[in-house]
XYZ file of C-alpha atoms in Angstrom:
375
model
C 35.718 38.912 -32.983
C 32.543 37.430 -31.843
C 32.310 34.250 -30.292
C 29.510 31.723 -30.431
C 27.461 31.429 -27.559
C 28.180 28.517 -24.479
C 24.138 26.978 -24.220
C 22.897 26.904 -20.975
C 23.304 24.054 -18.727
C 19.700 22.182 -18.906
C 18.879 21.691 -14.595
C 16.459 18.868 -14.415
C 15.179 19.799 -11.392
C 12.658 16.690 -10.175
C 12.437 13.823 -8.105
C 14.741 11.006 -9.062
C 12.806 8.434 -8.268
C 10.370 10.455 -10.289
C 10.182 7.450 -13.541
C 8.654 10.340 -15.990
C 11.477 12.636 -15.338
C 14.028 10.253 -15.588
C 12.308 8.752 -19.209
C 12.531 12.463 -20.190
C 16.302 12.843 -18.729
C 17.490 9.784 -20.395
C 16.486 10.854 -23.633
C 18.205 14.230 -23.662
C 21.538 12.230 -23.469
C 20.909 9.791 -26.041
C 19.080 12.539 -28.060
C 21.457 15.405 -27.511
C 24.820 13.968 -25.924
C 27.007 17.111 -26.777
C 24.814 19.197 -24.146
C 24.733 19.073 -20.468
C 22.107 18.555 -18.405
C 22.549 17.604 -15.036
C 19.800 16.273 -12.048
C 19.136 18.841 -9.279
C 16.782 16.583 -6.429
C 15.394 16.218 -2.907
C 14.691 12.507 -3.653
C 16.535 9.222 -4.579
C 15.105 6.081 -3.594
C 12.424 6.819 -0.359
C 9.371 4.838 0.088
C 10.893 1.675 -1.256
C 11.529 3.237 -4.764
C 14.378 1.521 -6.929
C 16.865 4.122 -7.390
C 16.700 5.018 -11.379
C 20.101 6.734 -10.820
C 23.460 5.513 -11.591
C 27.020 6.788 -11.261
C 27.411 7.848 -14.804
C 24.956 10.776 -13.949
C 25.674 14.204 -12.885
C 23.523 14.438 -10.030
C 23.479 17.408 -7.484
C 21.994 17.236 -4.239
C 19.292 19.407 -2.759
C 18.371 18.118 0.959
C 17.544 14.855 0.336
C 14.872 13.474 2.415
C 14.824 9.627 1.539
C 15.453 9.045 5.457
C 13.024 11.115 6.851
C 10.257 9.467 4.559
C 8.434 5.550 5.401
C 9.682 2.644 3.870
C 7.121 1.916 1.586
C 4.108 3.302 -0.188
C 0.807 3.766 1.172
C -2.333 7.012 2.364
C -0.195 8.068 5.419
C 3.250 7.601 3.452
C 2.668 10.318 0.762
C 0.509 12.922 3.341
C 3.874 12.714 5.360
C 5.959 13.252 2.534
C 3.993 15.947 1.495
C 4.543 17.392 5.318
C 7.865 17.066 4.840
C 8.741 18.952 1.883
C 6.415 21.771 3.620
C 8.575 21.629 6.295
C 11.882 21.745 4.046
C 10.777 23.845 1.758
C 12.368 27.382 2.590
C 15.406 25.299 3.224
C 15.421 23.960 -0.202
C 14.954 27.308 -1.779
C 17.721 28.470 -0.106
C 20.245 25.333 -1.633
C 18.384 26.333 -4.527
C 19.168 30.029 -4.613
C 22.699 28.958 -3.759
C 23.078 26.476 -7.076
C 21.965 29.328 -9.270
C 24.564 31.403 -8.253
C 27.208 28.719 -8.552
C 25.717 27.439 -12.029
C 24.361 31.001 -13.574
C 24.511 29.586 -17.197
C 21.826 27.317 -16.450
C 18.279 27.134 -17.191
C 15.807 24.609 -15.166
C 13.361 22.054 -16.222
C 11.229 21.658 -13.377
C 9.551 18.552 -13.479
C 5.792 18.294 -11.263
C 4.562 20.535 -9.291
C 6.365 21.136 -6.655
C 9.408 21.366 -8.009
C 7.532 24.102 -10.337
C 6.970 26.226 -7.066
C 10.259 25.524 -6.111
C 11.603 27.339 -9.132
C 9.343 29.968 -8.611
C 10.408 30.730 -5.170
C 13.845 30.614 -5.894
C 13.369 33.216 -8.824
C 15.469 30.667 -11.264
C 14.339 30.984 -15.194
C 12.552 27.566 -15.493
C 10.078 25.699 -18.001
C 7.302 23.746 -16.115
C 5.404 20.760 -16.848
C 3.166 19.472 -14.032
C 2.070 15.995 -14.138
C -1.657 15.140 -15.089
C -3.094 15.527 -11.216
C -1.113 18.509 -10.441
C -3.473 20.176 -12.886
C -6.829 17.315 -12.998
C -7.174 16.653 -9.018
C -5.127 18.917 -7.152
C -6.049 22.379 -7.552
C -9.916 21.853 -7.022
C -9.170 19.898 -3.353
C -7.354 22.956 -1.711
C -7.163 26.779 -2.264
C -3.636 27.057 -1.069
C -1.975 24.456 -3.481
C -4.283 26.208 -6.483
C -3.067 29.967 -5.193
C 0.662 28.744 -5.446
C 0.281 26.475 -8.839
C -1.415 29.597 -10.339
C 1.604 32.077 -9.148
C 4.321 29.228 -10.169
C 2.611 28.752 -13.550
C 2.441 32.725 -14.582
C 5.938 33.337 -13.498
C 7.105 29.899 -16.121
C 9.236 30.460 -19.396
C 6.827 27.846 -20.458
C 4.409 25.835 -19.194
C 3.937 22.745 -21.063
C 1.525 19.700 -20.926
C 0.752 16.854 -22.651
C -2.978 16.546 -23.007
C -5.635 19.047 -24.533
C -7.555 18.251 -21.349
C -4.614 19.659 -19.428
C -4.179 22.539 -21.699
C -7.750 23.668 -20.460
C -7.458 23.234 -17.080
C -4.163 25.471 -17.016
C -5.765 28.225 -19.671
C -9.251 28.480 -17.152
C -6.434 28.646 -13.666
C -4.471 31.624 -14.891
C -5.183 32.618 -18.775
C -1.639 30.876 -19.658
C -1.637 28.901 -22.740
C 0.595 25.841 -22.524
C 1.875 23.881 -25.378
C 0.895 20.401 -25.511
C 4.066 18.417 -26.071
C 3.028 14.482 -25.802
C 4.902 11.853 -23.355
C 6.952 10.761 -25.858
C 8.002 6.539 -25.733
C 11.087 5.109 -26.434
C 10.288 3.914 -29.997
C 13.815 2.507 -31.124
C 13.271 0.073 -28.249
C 10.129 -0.781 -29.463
C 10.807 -1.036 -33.076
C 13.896 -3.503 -32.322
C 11.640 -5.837 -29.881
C 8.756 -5.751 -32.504
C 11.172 -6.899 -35.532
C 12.733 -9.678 -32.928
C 9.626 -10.665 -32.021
C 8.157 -11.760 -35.589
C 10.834 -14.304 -35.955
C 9.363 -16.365 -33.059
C 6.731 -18.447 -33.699
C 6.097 -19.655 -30.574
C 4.895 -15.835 -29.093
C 1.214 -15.805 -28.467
C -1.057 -13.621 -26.782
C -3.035 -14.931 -23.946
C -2.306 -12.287 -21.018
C -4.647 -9.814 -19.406
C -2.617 -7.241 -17.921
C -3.171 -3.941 -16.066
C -0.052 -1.721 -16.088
C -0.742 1.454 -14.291
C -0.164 2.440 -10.439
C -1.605 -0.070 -7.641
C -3.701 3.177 -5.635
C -7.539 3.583 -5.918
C -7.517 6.772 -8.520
C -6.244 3.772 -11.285
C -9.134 1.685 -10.015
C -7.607 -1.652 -9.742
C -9.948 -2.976 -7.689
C -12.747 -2.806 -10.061
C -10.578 -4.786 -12.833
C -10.685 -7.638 -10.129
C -14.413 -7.064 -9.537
C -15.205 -7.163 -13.513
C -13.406 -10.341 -13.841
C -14.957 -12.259 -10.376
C -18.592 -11.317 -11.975
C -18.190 -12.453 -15.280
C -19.804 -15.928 -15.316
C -17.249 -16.890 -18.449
C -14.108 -15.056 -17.183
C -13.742 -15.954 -13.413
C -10.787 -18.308 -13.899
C -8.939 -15.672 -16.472
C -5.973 -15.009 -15.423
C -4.766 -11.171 -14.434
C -1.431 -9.983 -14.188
C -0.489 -6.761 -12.404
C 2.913 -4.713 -13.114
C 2.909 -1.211 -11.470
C 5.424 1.478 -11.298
C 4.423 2.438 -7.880
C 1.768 1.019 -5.311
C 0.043 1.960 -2.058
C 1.085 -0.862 0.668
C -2.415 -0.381 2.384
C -4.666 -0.365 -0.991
C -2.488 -3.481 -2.326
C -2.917 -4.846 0.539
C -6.811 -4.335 -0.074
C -7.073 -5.578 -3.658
C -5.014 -8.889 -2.707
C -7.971 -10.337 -0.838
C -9.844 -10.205 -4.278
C -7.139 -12.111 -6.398
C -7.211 -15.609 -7.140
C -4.933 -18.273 -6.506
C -3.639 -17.810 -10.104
C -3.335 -13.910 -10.119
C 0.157 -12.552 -10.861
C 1.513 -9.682 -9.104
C 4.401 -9.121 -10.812
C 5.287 -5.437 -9.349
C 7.415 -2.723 -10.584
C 10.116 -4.606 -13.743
C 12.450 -3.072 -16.185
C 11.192 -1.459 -18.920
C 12.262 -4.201 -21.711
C 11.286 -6.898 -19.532
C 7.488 -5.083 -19.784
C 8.022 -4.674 -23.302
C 8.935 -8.424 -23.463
C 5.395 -8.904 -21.500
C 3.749 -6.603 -23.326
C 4.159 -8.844 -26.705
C 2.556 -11.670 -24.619
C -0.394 -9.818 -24.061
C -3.517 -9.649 -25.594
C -5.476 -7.469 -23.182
C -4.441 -4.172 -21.302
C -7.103 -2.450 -19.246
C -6.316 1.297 -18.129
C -9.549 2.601 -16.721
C -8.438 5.369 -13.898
C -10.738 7.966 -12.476
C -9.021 10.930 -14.434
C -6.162 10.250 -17.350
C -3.575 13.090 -19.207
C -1.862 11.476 -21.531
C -0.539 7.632 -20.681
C 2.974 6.659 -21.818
C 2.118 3.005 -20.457
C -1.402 2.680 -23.138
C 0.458 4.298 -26.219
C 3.800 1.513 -25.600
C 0.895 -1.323 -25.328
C -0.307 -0.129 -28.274
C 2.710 0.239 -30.329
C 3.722 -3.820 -28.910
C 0.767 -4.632 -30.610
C -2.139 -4.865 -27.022
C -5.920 -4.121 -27.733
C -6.204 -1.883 -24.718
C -9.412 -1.172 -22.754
C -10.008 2.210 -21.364
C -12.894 4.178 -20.165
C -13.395 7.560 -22.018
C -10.862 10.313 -22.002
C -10.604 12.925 -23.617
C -6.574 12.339 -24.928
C -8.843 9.463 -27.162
C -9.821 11.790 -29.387
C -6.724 13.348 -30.213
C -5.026 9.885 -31.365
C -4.409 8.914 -35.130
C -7.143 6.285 -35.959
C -4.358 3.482 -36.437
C -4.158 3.549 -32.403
C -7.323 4.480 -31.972
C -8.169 1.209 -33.996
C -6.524 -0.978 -31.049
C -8.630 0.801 -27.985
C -11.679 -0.549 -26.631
C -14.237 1.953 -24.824
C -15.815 0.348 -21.563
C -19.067 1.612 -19.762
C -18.132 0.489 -15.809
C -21.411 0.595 -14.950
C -21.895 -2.557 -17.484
C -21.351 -5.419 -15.366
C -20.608 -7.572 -18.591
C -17.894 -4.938 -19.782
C -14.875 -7.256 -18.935
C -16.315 -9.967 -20.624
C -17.076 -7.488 -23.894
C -13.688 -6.211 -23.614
C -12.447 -9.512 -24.544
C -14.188 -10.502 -27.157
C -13.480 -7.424 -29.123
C -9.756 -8.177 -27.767
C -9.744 -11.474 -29.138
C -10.493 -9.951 -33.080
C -7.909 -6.695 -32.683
C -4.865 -8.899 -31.822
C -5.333 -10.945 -34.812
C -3.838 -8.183 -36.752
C -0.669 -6.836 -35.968
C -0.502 -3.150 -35.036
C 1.178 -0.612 -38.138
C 1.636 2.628 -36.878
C 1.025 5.864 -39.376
C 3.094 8.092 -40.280
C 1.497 10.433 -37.845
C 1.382 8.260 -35.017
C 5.414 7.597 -35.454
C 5.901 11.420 -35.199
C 4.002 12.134 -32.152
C 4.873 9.446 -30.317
C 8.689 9.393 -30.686
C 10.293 10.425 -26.906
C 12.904 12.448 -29.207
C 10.682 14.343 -30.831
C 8.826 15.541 -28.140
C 12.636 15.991 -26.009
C 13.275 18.239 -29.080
C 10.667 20.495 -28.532
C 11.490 20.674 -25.307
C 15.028 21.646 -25.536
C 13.850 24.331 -28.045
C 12.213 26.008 -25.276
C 14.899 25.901 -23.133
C 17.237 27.752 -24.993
C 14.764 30.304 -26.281
């Protein structure tokens, strides 16, 4: 008599305070609640991270090095960190190594780069997807981390990414050929806030709002700089909400800000969405982009969004592609042409296609996911 077969555990096996994992690990239980997937981490809440975590999840521990790490975010924060996890490293292939054996119907979804090596150390069967400067930045700025991200990579089930730019980067390191699965947003949320929102009368959209990390590879500084030298814009108000920051470059960009600047900081994710339909302008302009999750939810709330070029623009349907701007930085009158074509794209709600619905549904993209995990 045969019997059907038990599918393998899922091992998320990330950061916690990681926000992209944990997007990706809430929607395999709302999309797939009958499976089990469980978080395998070194991290909780360090560096002055919330803790994303509740009690409800199955969460195993690898060492976790919260207490060893500073309390907050800044150059010297993250190159200790980094020191650390060298230092813990053979440690934490050994807890590894000693999970696997315990849970041997599992299968691990390895979430950045390290954690990537990590699985390849420990000789576990894992899919990797490295984040956008684990394959953009990293590689080219030392010839150890590109030795190991090129052995970790080969050894993968799967490698996948979420930009063609990526894609290239990884083919040219070690003649692997990821799939491109996009960063998926959480569209019911967005649909239900959308239809909400166009029974108020009273929402308009006045904001100018930069959503991405407070370090100097999103170039927050020269958002401030655009608006001080625009002769019509210097008393526009900006508003800053960041999932993460560097204390020393915040620190920095503060002595720029006006009196009526809004630092708003890290907030829930339907209190941005609640922002976002109060906004008329997002700017995302950092020195290298993948694929944002932050400029595709701005769009889908409705935001004209300024960017500077990248090549994840191209592969958009027009409908979204319809609410970006393209800015030259080296125009000093670009912030002040940014809103003006603003001011004309938010007069007309966004409609997504057909197309754009697909892609951009987080379950979608969680289901192609999961497909390669139990191949």
């Amino acid at each position: 008599m045969k019997t059907s077969k038990i599918p393998k555990t899922v091992v998320f096996l990330c950061g916690a305070s990681d926000f992209h994992a944990m997007d990706w690990y809430r929607s395999a239980l709302k999309i797939l609640p009958e499976r089990n997937f469980v978080i395998l981490t070194d991290l909780i809440a360090g560096e002055g991270y919330k803790k994303l975590i509740n009690d409800k999840d199955e969460v195993y521990k690898l060492l976790i090095i919260d207490k060893l790490l500073f309390n907050v975010q800044s150059k010297i924060a993250n190159i200790w960190r980094n020191f650390i996890k060298l230092i813990v490293f053979p440690y934490q292939v050994y807890l590894l190594r000693a999970f696997s054996k315990r849970y041997s119907n599992s299968v691990y979804f390895a979430h950045s780069m390290y954690y990537i090596v990590l699985a390849w150390a420990s000789r576990v069967e894992y899919v990797g997807t490295p984040q956008g400067s684990d394959i953009l930045i990293k590689p080219f700025r030392s010839r150890l981390y590109k030795f190991f991200t090129i052995k970790a990579l080969l050894r993968a089930k799967e490698v996948t990414v979420d930009s063609l730019n990526m894609s290239k980067i990884v083919e040219s390191l070690c003649n692997k050929k990821p799939i491109i699965i996009q960063n998926g947003i959480d569209l019911e949320s967005i649909i239900k806030i959308n239809k909400v929102s166009k029974n108020k009368q009273d929402i308009k959209r006045i904001g100018i709002l930069s959503i991405r990390g407070i370090t100097p590879i999103y170039r927050i500084k020269e958002i401030i700089e655009g608006r001080n030298i625009s002769k019509e814009n210097k008393k526009t108000k900006l508003m800053f909400t960041a999932p993460f920051y560097e204390d020393d470059y915040k620190s920095e960009i503060c002595k720029e800000l006006k009196p009526f600047d809004q630092f708003l900081g890290r907030i829930e994710k339907l209190s941005l969405y609640k922002t976002l339909l109060e906004t008329k302008l997002v700017i995302s302009i950092p020195k290298s982009d993948s694929s944002p999750k932050s400029v595709y939810e701005s769009i889908f709330l409705g935001c004209a969004i300024a960017i500077t070029f990248n090549e994840y623009y191209n592969l958009l349907p027009s409908c979204m592609q319809s609410r970006i701007i393209l800015i030259n930085l080296d125009d000093n009158d670009w912030f002040r042409k940014a809103i003006l074509s603003a001011n004309e794209i938010v007069k007309h709600p966004y409609i997504p296609s057909k197309k754009a619905l697909y892609l951009f549904d987080r379950r979608e993209s969680f289901k192609s996911i999961v497909e390669l995990l139990d191949k």
